[in-house]
Structures are given as structure tokens and as C-alpha cells.
Short mmCIF file of C-alpha atoms in Angstrom, two decimals:
data_model
loop_
_atom_site.label_atom_id
_atom_site.label_comp_id
_atom_site.label_asym_id
_atom_site.label_seq_id
_atom_site.Cartn_x
_atom_site.Cartn_y
_atom_site.Cartn_z
CA UNK A 138 -20.09 -26.39 5.35
CA UNK A 139 -17.45 -27.42 7.85
CA UNK A 140 -14.71 -24.84 8.31
CA UNK A 141 -11.24 -26.33 7.84
CA UNK A 142 -8.56 -25.23 10.26
CA UNK A 143 -4.86 -25.80 9.76
CA UNK A 144 -4.41 -27.22 13.24
CA UNK A 145 -1.51 -29.62 12.98
CA UNK A 146 1.18 -26.96 12.72
CA UNK A 147 2.03 -25.02 15.93
CA UNK A 148 0.78 -21.41 15.90
CA UNK A 149 4.29 -19.97 16.21
CA UNK A 150 5.49 -21.94 13.19
CA UNK A 151 2.47 -20.85 11.15
CA UNK A 152 3.21 -17.23 12.09
CA UNK A 153 6.84 -17.55 11.00
CA UNK A 154 5.81 -19.23 7.73
CA UNK A 155 3.44 -16.38 6.95
CA UNK A 156 6.07 -13.75 7.79
CA UNK A 157 8.79 -15.48 5.75
CA UNK A 158 6.78 -16.25 2.61
CA UNK A 159 3.16 -15.13 2.72
CA UNK A 160 2.37 -15.98 -0.91
CA UNK A 161 3.62 -19.54 -0.59
CA UNK A 162 1.71 -19.89 2.69
CA UNK A 163 -1.55 -18.62 1.16
CA UNK A 164 -1.16 -20.72 -2.00
CA UNK A 165 -0.48 -23.86 0.05
CA UNK A 166 -3.52 -23.30 2.26
CA UNK A 167 -5.76 -22.46 -0.71
CA UNK A 168 -4.71 -25.64 -2.53
CA UNK A 169 -4.94 -27.87 0.51
CA UNK A 170 -8.04 -26.60 2.30
CA UNK A 171 -11.53 -25.43 1.43
CA UNK A 172 -12.57 -21.78 1.24
CA UNK A 173 -12.72 -20.27 3.79
CA UNK A 174 -9.86 -21.75 5.80
CA UNK A 175 -8.66 -20.98 9.32
CA UNK A 176 -5.05 -20.68 10.47
CA UNK A 177 -3.25 -19.33 13.54
CA UNK A 178 -0.73 -16.74 12.38
CA UNK A 179 -0.67 -14.12 15.15
CA UNK A 180 2.01 -15.53 17.42
CA UNK A 181 2.07 -18.09 20.22
CA UNK A 182 -1.49 -17.63 21.46
CA UNK A 183 -3.05 -16.74 18.13
CA UNK A 184 -6.81 -16.88 17.80
CA UNK A 185 -8.20 -18.54 14.66
CA UNK A 186 -7.61 -16.33 11.60
CA UNK A 187 -10.08 -17.08 8.80
CA UNK A 188 -9.25 -16.20 5.19
CA UNK A 189 -12.00 -15.63 2.60
CA UNK A 190 -11.72 -15.29 -1.19
CA UNK A 191 -15.26 -15.99 -2.40
CA UNK A 192 -16.80 -12.70 -3.64
CA UNK A 193 -20.23 -13.31 -2.11
CA UNK A 194 -18.64 -13.96 1.30
CA UNK A 195 -16.52 -10.80 0.97
CA UNK A 196 -19.65 -8.83 0.06
CA UNK A 197 -21.31 -10.11 3.24
CA UNK A 198 -18.26 -9.19 5.36
CA UNK A 199 -18.20 -5.63 4.01
CA UNK A 200 -21.93 -5.30 4.76
CA UNK A 201 -21.63 -6.32 8.43
CA UNK A 202 -21.95 -3.20 10.65
CA UNK A 203 -18.60 -2.12 12.10
CA UNK A 204 -19.79 -2.49 15.72
CA UNK A 205 -19.71 -6.27 15.25
CA UNK A 206 -15.93 -6.15 14.89
CA UNK A 207 -12.94 -5.02 16.95
CA UNK A 208 -10.42 -3.49 14.57
CA UNK A 209 -7.82 -2.39 17.12
CA UNK A 210 -6.97 -5.88 18.34
CA UNK A 211 -6.66 -7.15 14.79
CA UNK A 212 -4.40 -4.31 13.63
CA UNK A 213 -2.31 -3.73 16.77
CA UNK A 214 0.94 -4.45 14.91
CA UNK A 215 0.65 -1.03 13.21
CA UNK A 216 0.26 0.99 16.42
CA UNK A 217 3.97 1.62 17.20
CA UNK A 218 4.54 3.00 13.70
CA UNK A 219 1.30 4.81 12.95
CA UNK A 220 0.22 5.90 16.45
CA UNK A 221 -2.89 5.52 18.58
CA UNK A 222 -4.85 8.14 16.60
CA UNK A 223 -4.24 6.54 13.20
CA UNK A 224 -7.33 6.06 11.04
CA UNK A 225 -6.34 2.39 10.70
CA UNK A 226 -6.81 1.84 14.45
CA UNK A 227 -10.04 3.80 14.92
CA UNK A 228 -13.49 2.34 15.33
CA UNK A 229 -17.11 3.48 15.28
CA UNK A 230 -17.78 7.22 15.29
CA UNK A 231 -14.09 8.07 15.67
CA UNK A 232 -13.32 6.14 12.47
CA UNK A 233 -16.22 7.76 10.60
CA UNK A 234 -15.12 11.23 11.75
CA UNK A 235 -11.51 10.80 10.68
CA UNK A 236 -12.45 9.19 7.38
CA UNK A 237 -14.78 12.07 6.54
CA UNK A 238 -12.03 14.58 7.37
CA UNK A 239 -9.40 12.75 5.30
CA UNK A 240 -11.34 11.70 2.21
CA UNK A 241 -11.81 15.04 0.32
CA UNK A 242 -8.13 15.75 -0.51
CA UNK A 243 -7.81 12.38 -2.27
CA UNK A 244 -10.68 12.82 -4.71
CA UNK A 245 -11.95 15.02 -7.51
CA UNK A 246 -10.42 18.31 -8.58
CA UNK A 247 -8.27 18.63 -5.47
CA UNK A 248 -6.35 15.49 -6.38
CA UNK A 249 -5.75 16.77 -9.91
CA UNK A 250 -3.72 19.71 -8.56
CA UNK A 251 -0.99 17.21 -7.62
CA UNK A 252 -0.42 15.93 -11.17
CA UNK A 253 2.29 18.39 -12.23
CA UNK A 254 4.22 17.80 -8.97
CA UNK A 255 4.17 14.03 -9.50
CA UNK A 256 5.44 14.37 -13.08
CA UNK A 257 8.16 16.88 -12.09
CA UNK A 258 9.47 14.72 -9.23
CA UNK A 259 9.60 11.72 -11.58
CA UNK A 260 11.58 13.73 -14.15
CA UNK A 261 13.98 15.06 -11.50
CA UNK A 262 14.75 11.61 -10.06
CA UNK A 263 15.31 10.01 -13.49
CA UNK A 264 16.99 12.90 -15.33
CA UNK A 265 20.49 11.46 -15.05
CA UNK A 266 19.70 8.11 -16.66
CA UNK A 267 22.01 7.58 -19.62
CA UNK A 268 21.63 5.55 -22.79
CA UNK A 269 23.75 2.41 -22.67
CA UNK A 270 23.68 2.24 -18.87
CA UNK A 271 21.88 -0.22 -16.63
CA UNK A 272 19.63 0.91 -13.80
CA UNK A 273 17.95 -0.92 -10.95
CA UNK A 274 14.39 0.34 -11.18
CA UNK A 275 13.76 -0.84 -7.59
CA UNK A 276 16.24 1.77 -6.30
CA UNK A 277 14.63 4.78 -8.01
CA UNK A 278 10.95 4.15 -7.37
CA UNK A 279 11.03 4.48 -3.55
CA UNK A 280 12.83 7.82 -3.96
CA UNK A 281 10.06 9.01 -6.29
CA UNK A 282 7.21 7.87 -4.03
CA UNK A 283 8.83 9.26 -0.87
CA UNK A 284 9.36 12.67 -2.47
CA UNK A 285 5.75 12.67 -3.70
CA UNK A 286 4.57 12.01 -0.14
CA UNK A 287 6.82 14.73 1.31
CA UNK A 288 5.73 17.35 -1.22
CA UNK A 289 2.12 16.38 -1.95
CA UNK A 290 1.02 14.88 1.39
CA UNK A 291 3.28 16.64 3.92
CA UNK A 292 3.50 19.76 1.75
CA UNK A 293 7.17 20.32 2.61
CA UNK A 294 9.28 22.14 0.04
CA UNK A 295 12.90 21.03 -0.54
CA UNK A 296 15.12 22.50 2.16
CA UNK A 297 16.78 21.54 5.45
CA UNK A 298 13.72 19.97 7.12
CA UNK A 299 12.78 18.24 3.87
CA UNK A 300 16.23 16.65 3.57
CA UNK A 301 16.30 15.61 7.24
CA UNK A 302 12.90 13.96 6.96
CA UNK A 303 13.82 12.31 3.67
CA UNK A 304 16.97 10.76 5.15
CA UNK A 305 15.43 9.69 8.46
CA UNK A 306 12.20 8.36 6.96
CA UNK A 307 13.92 6.42 4.19
CA UNK A 308 16.31 4.90 6.76
CA UNK A 309 13.45 3.89 9.06
CA UNK A 310 11.33 2.53 6.23
CA UNK A 311 14.28 0.61 4.83
CA UNK A 312 14.71 -1.14 8.18
CA UNK A 313 10.99 -1.72 8.72
CA UNK A 314 10.82 -3.62 5.44
CA UNK A 315 13.49 -6.17 6.44
CA UNK A 316 12.19 -9.52 7.78
CA UNK A 317 13.97 -9.29 11.17
CA UNK A 318 12.99 -5.69 11.92
CA UNK A 319 9.37 -6.13 10.83
CA UNK A 320 9.11 -9.22 13.04
CA UNK A 321 9.48 -6.93 16.07
CA UNK A 322 5.98 -5.60 15.40
CA UNK A 323 4.40 -9.07 15.39
CA UNK A 324 5.90 -10.07 18.75
CA UNK A 325 5.24 -7.50 21.52
CA UNK A 326 7.63 -9.24 23.99
CA UNK A 327 10.49 -8.14 21.69
CA UNK A 328 9.44 -4.48 22.05
CA UNK A 329 11.78 -3.65 24.93
CA UNK A 330 13.71 -0.39 25.02
CA UNK A 331 17.06 -1.53 26.42
CA UNK A 332 18.89 1.55 25.22
CA UNK A 333 19.90 3.00 21.88
CA UNK A 334 21.90 -0.13 21.04
CA UNK A 335 18.86 -2.44 21.24
CA UNK A 336 16.67 -2.93 18.13
CA UNK A 337 13.52 -1.55 19.76
CA UNK A 338 15.40 1.24 21.53
CA UNK A 339 16.93 2.27 18.19
CA UNK A 340 13.47 2.31 16.60
CA UNK A 341 11.97 4.40 19.43
CA UNK A 342 14.72 7.03 19.20
CA UNK A 343 14.43 7.36 15.45
CA UNK A 344 10.68 7.67 15.75
CA UNK A 345 11.18 10.48 18.25
CA UNK A 346 13.54 12.31 15.86
CA UNK A 347 11.00 12.01 13.02
CA UNK A 348 8.14 13.12 15.29
CA UNK A 349 10.12 16.22 16.28
CA UNK A 350 10.44 17.22 12.62
CA UNK A 351 6.78 16.52 11.86
CA UNK A 352 5.52 18.46 14.87
CA UNK A 353 7.80 21.36 13.94
CA UNK A 354 6.24 21.41 10.46
CA UNK A 355 2.71 21.32 11.91
CA UNK A 356 3.55 24.14 14.33
CA UNK A 357 5.03 26.28 11.56
CA UNK A 358 2.00 25.63 9.37
CA UNK A 359 -0.38 26.70 12.15
CA UNK A 360 1.54 29.95 12.60
CA UNK A 361 1.51 30.67 8.86
CA UNK A 362 -2.21 29.90 8.53
CA UNK A 363 -1.97 30.11 4.73
CA UNK A 364 -5.40 29.32 3.18
CA UNK A 365 -3.99 29.06 -0.37
CA UNK A 366 -1.95 25.90 0.27
CA UNK A 367 -3.26 22.77 -1.47
CA UNK A 368 -1.11 20.00 0.04
CA UNK A 369 -2.90 17.25 1.95
CA UNK A 370 -1.56 18.27 5.39
CA UNK A 371 -2.96 21.79 4.90
CA UNK A 372 -6.30 20.31 3.81
CA UNK A 373 -6.39 18.12 6.93
CA UNK A 374 -5.50 21.05 9.16
CA UNK A 375 -8.35 23.17 7.80
CA UNK A 376 -10.95 20.37 7.72
CA UNK A 377 -13.69 20.41 10.36
CA UNK A 378 -16.04 17.68 11.48
CA UNK A 379 -19.79 18.06 11.93
CA UNK A 380 -19.18 19.68 15.33
CA UNK A 381 -16.73 22.22 13.90
CA UNK A 382 -13.73 20.46 15.48
CA UNK A 383 -10.34 20.16 13.77
CA UNK A 384 -7.72 17.44 14.11
CA UNK A 385 -5.23 18.03 16.93
CA UNK A 386 -1.46 17.79 16.43
CA UNK A 387 -1.28 14.13 17.50
CA UNK A 388 -4.06 13.14 15.11
CA UNK A 389 -2.34 14.98 12.26
CA UNK A 390 1.00 13.33 13.04
CA UNK A 391 -0.57 9.86 13.14
CA UNK A 392 -2.46 10.37 9.86
CA UNK A 393 0.72 11.61 8.15
CA UNK A 394 2.67 8.56 9.33
CA UNK A 395 -0.17 6.27 8.24
CA UNK A 396 -0.29 7.83 4.78
CA UNK A 397 3.49 7.58 4.56
CA UNK A 398 3.63 3.91 5.55
CA UNK A 399 0.69 2.95 3.34
CA UNK A 400 1.79 4.98 0.33
CA UNK A 401 5.59 4.73 0.18
CA UNK A 402 6.81 1.17 -0.24
CA UNK A 403 3.41 -0.01 -1.45
CA UNK A 404 3.19 2.32 -4.44
CA UNK A 405 6.89 1.82 -5.24
CA UNK A 406 6.31 -1.95 -5.27
CA UNK A 407 3.21 -1.62 -7.46
CA UNK A 408 5.21 0.50 -9.91
CA UNK A 409 8.11 -1.97 -9.95
CA UNK A 410 5.72 -4.79 -10.87
CA UNK A 411 4.13 -2.65 -13.59
CA UNK A 412 7.53 -1.81 -15.15
CA UNK A 413 8.48 -5.49 -15.08
CA UNK A 414 5.19 -6.75 -16.53
CA UNK A 415 5.13 -4.11 -19.29
CA UNK A 416 8.68 -4.90 -20.40
CA UNK A 417 8.30 -8.68 -20.18
CA UNK A 418 5.31 -8.49 -22.53
CA UNK A 419 6.48 -6.74 -25.74
CA UNK A 420 2.98 -6.58 -27.24
CA UNK A 421 1.74 -4.73 -24.13
CA UNK A 422 4.70 -2.34 -24.21
CA UNK A 423 4.20 -1.55 -27.91
CA UNK A 424 0.47 -0.94 -27.55
CA UNK A 425 1.06 1.32 -24.54
CA UNK A 426 3.76 3.26 -26.39
CA UNK A 427 1.40 3.88 -29.28
CA UNK A 428 -1.24 5.18 -26.87
CA UNK A 429 1.29 7.50 -25.20
CA UNK A 430 2.53 8.78 -28.56
CA UNK A 431 -1.00 9.85 -29.47
CA UNK A 432 -1.74 11.51 -26.12
CA UNK A 433 -1.20 15.07 -24.89
CA UNK A 434 1.56 14.26 -22.42
CA UNK A 435 1.73 17.83 -21.12
CA UNK A 436 -1.62 17.34 -19.33
CA UNK A 437 -1.54 14.92 -16.38
CA UNK A 438 -5.33 14.60 -16.37
CA UNK A 439 -5.33 13.54 -20.03
CA UNK A 440 -2.69 10.92 -19.26
CA UNK A 441 -4.73 9.59 -16.33
CA UNK A 442 -7.71 9.03 -18.66
CA UNK A 443 -5.81 6.80 -21.14
CA UNK A 444 -7.73 3.49 -21.27
CA UNK A 445 -4.88 1.06 -21.98
CA UNK A 446 -2.53 2.66 -19.43
CA UNK A 447 -5.35 2.40 -16.89
CA UNK A 448 -5.99 -1.26 -17.81
CA UNK A 449 -2.27 -2.04 -17.41
CA UNK A 450 -2.24 -0.56 -13.90
CA UNK A 451 -5.44 -2.39 -12.98
CA UNK A 452 -4.18 -5.75 -14.24
CA UNK A 453 -0.78 -5.25 -12.60
CA UNK A 454 -2.56 -4.61 -9.28
CA UNK A 455 -4.65 -7.72 -9.84
CA UNK A 456 -1.68 -10.00 -10.46
CA UNK A 457 0.45 -8.36 -7.75
CA UNK A 458 -1.83 -6.41 -5.38
CA UNK A 459 -0.27 -3.75 -3.15
CA UNK A 460 -1.55 -5.65 -0.09
CA UNK A 461 -2.39 -9.36 0.08
CA UNK A 462 -5.30 -8.87 2.46
CA UNK A 463 -7.97 -6.37 3.47
CA UNK A 464 -8.02 -4.92 6.99
CA UNK A 465 -8.36 -7.82 9.46
CA UNK A 466 -11.31 -7.60 11.87
CA UNK A 467 -11.89 -9.47 15.16
CA UNK A 468 -15.41 -10.73 15.89
CA UNK A 469 -16.83 -9.15 19.07
CA UNK A 470 -19.73 -11.52 19.75
CA UNK A 471 -20.61 -13.72 16.79
CA UNK A 472 -21.31 -13.19 13.09
CA UNK A 473 -22.62 -15.33 10.26
CA UNK A 474 -20.84 -15.33 6.89
CA UNK A 475 -21.69 -17.56 3.92
CA UNK A 476 -23.72 -19.86 6.16
CA UNK A 477 -20.99 -20.30 8.80
CA UNK A 478 -21.07 -18.89 12.31
CA UNK A 479 -17.89 -17.31 13.68
CA UNK A 480 -17.53 -16.81 17.41
CA UNK A 481 -16.01 -13.98 19.44
CA UNK A 482 -12.26 -13.65 19.10
CA UNK A 483 -12.09 -15.01 15.55
CA UNK A 484 -10.14 -12.83 13.09
CA UNK A 485 -11.89 -12.36 9.74
CA UNK A 486 -9.65 -11.62 6.73
CA UNK A 487 -10.92 -10.97 3.19
CA UNK A 488 -7.97 -12.09 1.05
CA UNK A 489 -7.24 -9.87 -1.93
CA UNK A 490 -4.51 -12.10 -3.34
CA UNK A 491 -6.60 -15.29 -3.41
CA UNK A 492 -9.70 -13.48 -4.74
CA UNK A 493 -7.64 -12.16 -7.64
CA UNK A 494 -6.53 -15.72 -8.39
CA UNK A 495 -10.01 -17.24 -8.69
CA UNK A 496 -10.21 -18.88 -12.12
CA UNK A 497 -13.98 -18.52 -12.48
CA UNK A 498 -13.52 -14.73 -12.32
CA UNK A 499 -10.19 -14.43 -14.13
CA UNK A 500 -9.53 -17.24 -16.64
CA UNK A 501 -5.81 -18.10 -16.65
CA UNK A 502 -5.35 -15.94 -13.53
CA UNK A 503 -1.54 -16.21 -13.56
CA UNK A 504 -1.35 -14.49 -16.95
CA UNK A 505 -0.90 -10.74 -17.33
CA UNK A 506 -3.71 -9.64 -19.65
CA UNK A 507 -4.62 -5.92 -19.40
CA UNK A 508 -7.38 -6.48 -21.98
CA UNK A 509 -9.49 -8.03 -19.20
CA UNK A 510 -10.19 -4.53 -17.92
CA UNK A 511 -11.02 -3.14 -21.37
CA UNK A 512 -13.68 -5.76 -22.00
CA UNK A 513 -15.25 -6.31 -18.58
CA UNK A 514 -16.12 -4.43 -15.40
CA UNK A 515 -15.51 -6.39 -12.19
CA UNK A 516 -17.46 -5.94 -8.98
CA UNK A 517 -15.75 -4.44 -5.89
CA UNK A 518 -15.89 -7.93 -4.35
CA UNK A 519 -14.07 -9.55 -7.30
CA UNK A 520 -11.44 -6.84 -7.80
CA UNK A 521 -10.29 -5.12 -4.63
CA UNK A 522 -6.59 -4.16 -4.76
CA UNK A 523 -7.18 -1.44 -2.16
CA UNK A 524 -9.57 -3.35 0.08
CA UNK A 525 -13.19 -2.33 0.32
CA UNK A 526 -16.20 -1.42 2.39
CA UNK A 527 -15.88 1.14 5.17
CA UNK A 528 -12.22 0.13 5.67
CA UNK A 529 -11.13 0.53 2.06
CA UNK A 530 -7.98 2.58 1.42
CA UNK A 531 -8.83 6.30 1.22
CA UNK A 532 -5.81 6.84 -1.03
CA UNK A 533 -6.90 4.32 -3.69
CA UNK A 534 -7.72 6.87 -6.39
CA UNK A 535 -4.57 8.88 -5.62
CA UNK A 536 -2.35 5.77 -5.76
CA UNK A 537 -3.73 4.73 -9.16
CA UNK A 538 -3.36 8.33 -10.42
CA UNK A 539 0.25 8.41 -9.19
CA UNK A 540 1.04 5.05 -10.83
CA UNK A 541 -0.23 6.18 -14.21
CA UNK A 542 1.64 9.49 -14.16
CA UNK A 543 4.97 7.97 -13.07
CA UNK A 544 4.76 5.22 -15.72
CA UNK A 545 3.77 7.65 -18.47
CA UNK A 546 6.46 10.20 -17.51
CA UNK A 547 9.27 7.61 -17.57
CA UNK A 548 8.09 5.78 -20.71
CA UNK A 549 7.61 9.08 -22.56
CA UNK A 550 11.26 9.97 -21.93
CA UNK A 551 13.15 6.68 -22.10
CA UNK A 552 13.12 3.44 -24.02
CA UNK A 553 13.86 0.65 -21.55
CA UNK A 554 14.50 -3.08 -21.73
CA UNK A 555 14.90 -5.77 -19.11
CA UNK A 556 18.64 -6.32 -18.76
CA UNK A 557 18.31 -10.07 -18.43
CA UNK A 558 15.77 -12.85 -18.77
CA UNK A 559 16.02 -14.12 -15.23
CA UNK A 560 12.60 -14.88 -13.78
CA UNK A 561 11.40 -12.44 -11.18
CA UNK A 562 9.83 -13.91 -8.07
CA UNK A 563 7.72 -12.17 -5.43
CA UNK A 564 9.54 -11.56 -2.14
CA UNK A 565 8.23 -10.03 1.07
CA UNK A 566 9.44 -6.58 1.99
CA UNK A 567 7.70 -5.28 5.10
CA UNK A 568 3.96 -5.30 4.46
CA UNK A 569 4.38 -5.45 0.68
CA UNK A 570 5.37 -8.04 -1.91
CA UNK A 571 8.02 -6.75 -4.30
CA UNK A 572 9.81 -8.22 -7.33
CA UNK A 573 13.08 -9.93 -6.49
CA UNK A 574 16.08 -7.70 -7.14
CA UNK A 575 17.81 -10.07 -9.58
CA UNK A 576 15.32 -9.44 -12.39
CA UNK A 577 14.75 -5.72 -12.01
CA UNK A 578 17.88 -4.49 -13.76
CA UNK A 579 16.86 -2.47 -16.81
CA UNK A 580 18.87 -1.09 -19.70
CA UNK A 581 18.32 2.44 -20.98
CA UNK A 582 18.40 1.84 -24.73
CA UNK A 583 17.24 5.23 -25.99
CA UNK A 584 15.66 8.62 -25.38
CA UNK A 585 12.17 9.53 -26.60
#
């Protein structure tokens, strides 16, 4: 099979098209070219970037040993935000070590201890909603997800440091999700600190202020040395690798920032889509409400086991995945995938969005049909909203758990309706795709 490359459009223009409207760019390429297809979307001197959506090819990619790929060069845009020690940027034994240290808090019984906190934060943020009033659901969800990260991941209780971090982080993340600001990370020549007034200088100074607060929290936690704490930071601080070594302060800071950036706007966006899809499909909303009415809503774990609620979250993440792509990987020497050879320097990208749109896997893929997940189990190469293989998101189970609890908490307290029938379109916001603001106004029509 001959690999098709989009080679008539200059690399810089392709990069700008992807940044401005990634879904339109991917749909255009998928309709125009064969699978896989190659583009150049990493700036002026971009290497070929090859997108895959065929499950067998994705299975082969995930099976290729990590030493065949360079992950740092393919994910360098995250370094200024997440830091050199971030799990996202690690390779080989360093990646395995950090992943083993970070995985336990996000699974099993430990994760279940966070359920009551998630439900309480959701109730606190939404408690002032009033019947007869309109709300913009997009404005409340980031507040919920940020507070969950601060309390569950960082383990910081409300107080002065909590409020400072909340304000500074939300301000930084708000800027990072704008098209102009996020473009700074794609073009290293723009990363010049020309003083506090310059865009990059402003970013650097805010990052320093946030780092100071995070390092102060880590230092205080080390002094306290409280073994009864169950937040994720405390778990990471007490975890030891096979050599008995713990994470140092820089590693802890970088993992916290990575978890923040990957779990804040992304989960808020996933929740926004779920609220929209539920309320634009009355039969789905009514069936979910019946399931919630028959459940023990005082027990977060019981809520998380509800089959239709789970199917709704799964289908919402299929139609609008948190990320459009899996972790990109640069070929070191050469690899063979689906009968094609890819040379050194090529960027390999399993595409979540296009895989979830394959009609032979999901008939009528544009339609929101939660029943798909009640009647069929999909392979991890057909359904991969959190990526997969050794680079899959470690917070996948936690994110799905959080989604279900936030949805159930809100819908068990309030009866909501979409305030208008305007169509909602996907728009880029940082590294996520969110529903356009014009259709996310909701009316509070009653209490439960």
C-alpha cells in the first residue's frame, strides 16, 4: 500500500490548520486520503506525521517495544508546562519506574476513597442554582474539576494556599486554552522571556509563582510525615521503586502539573459533552433518571456501577473523546506497521477521533447511542478514549469514575433542560475539544 502524504500544502499552513480546527482538518484528510495518511503539522520544518485509525494497525503500534520510539521529541510541546520529569516525557526504564509509582492511587480501593469528596465538591459548587434561572454549564464544570484535583490529587484543604493555587492555576489554564497562548508551545522561537510584559515572560513568572506554592506544600507534607493521608500526592510521596527510592521534589511537582493539565480541562470538557448529549436526547435522559431513582445515591461506589450511566459516559467519550490522538511517538530507526515501513524521524500517531468514527465498528458513528456499550464489548484498539498500550492515561479509571459521580450528583438534585435549540459545535480549547458556548446554556426547571 502506498502511503499518501498531504504534500501540496506548506507545513506551516498545515500546522495552523490543525491548531485552528483539528476536527475539520482530520475529517478532511480522512475523507480525501487513504488510511494511514501523512501530514506535516509540527511547524516549519515538520517531519512527516502519520495518522492511523485502523484497529489492527493501532494494535501493532501498541505492541512495538518502546525503545523503537523517541517520545520526548514528539511531545516536546508539553515540557514548559509539565516539566522535564513529567511521566509524559519519560522513556524506557525511567518511564516504567514513574508509571509503577503513579499507578496504584488511581485504581482499586484507594480510588474509591475519593468518591465522597467528588460528590461533596459537586454539591458545593452547584448549591446556589435556582429554579427558573439559566446557567452556563461550561462555567461550573472547570471549577468542579479543579477543586477535585486540588483536594483529591494535591490533597490541599481549603485555606489560604488552596485559594492562591485555585486562582493562579485557573488563570494560567484559562490562558493556555486560548488559541494564541497555546500556539506559543508549538513554536519554540516565540518562547522568549522579554520581561513580564511579554507573553512568554508572563507565562514564566506565573509558573514560578505556582511552583513556589506547590513546593511549599510538598515541603510541609514532608515535615508532617502523616501516614494516614490518602490523597494522591501523599501516595506518591510514600511510594518507592524497586530500589527503595522515592520521587524527589522536582519529580513530584512535574507529576502534579501533568495530572492537573491532563485532568482539569479534559474532564470538564467530557462532562460538558455528556450533559449536552443527555439533554438533547430525551429518551436517554428519561432512562438515566429512572436508573438513578432506583439506585442508592448515598453510596458513590453503587453509583459508579450503574450500567446505563456507565454506557452514557462511554458513548459520550466515543463521540467526543477527551483527546483526539494517542501519545505521538517518533521512529528512532525504522518500524513496520500494517505492511508499511516508516523511517527514522517519522511521527506515528494513533488517532482516537478517527478510530471512533469508523462505520464498520460503530454503525451510524455520528449518532449518540449509549446502548452500543450495553450490547457489545469493544477491543482496546477499537475504543480508546484514554489512549492505550504502555502510554495509556494512568488516570483513565479515575476520570470515568469522576464523570459518573458528577453527573449523578447533579442530575439527582436538579432537573435541567437545554435553554435553546441552537446546534452545538466542537471548538478547540487548548488540547481539548469542547462544546461551543452558544448551546451550553441550561435552564434549572426543578429540584429533585
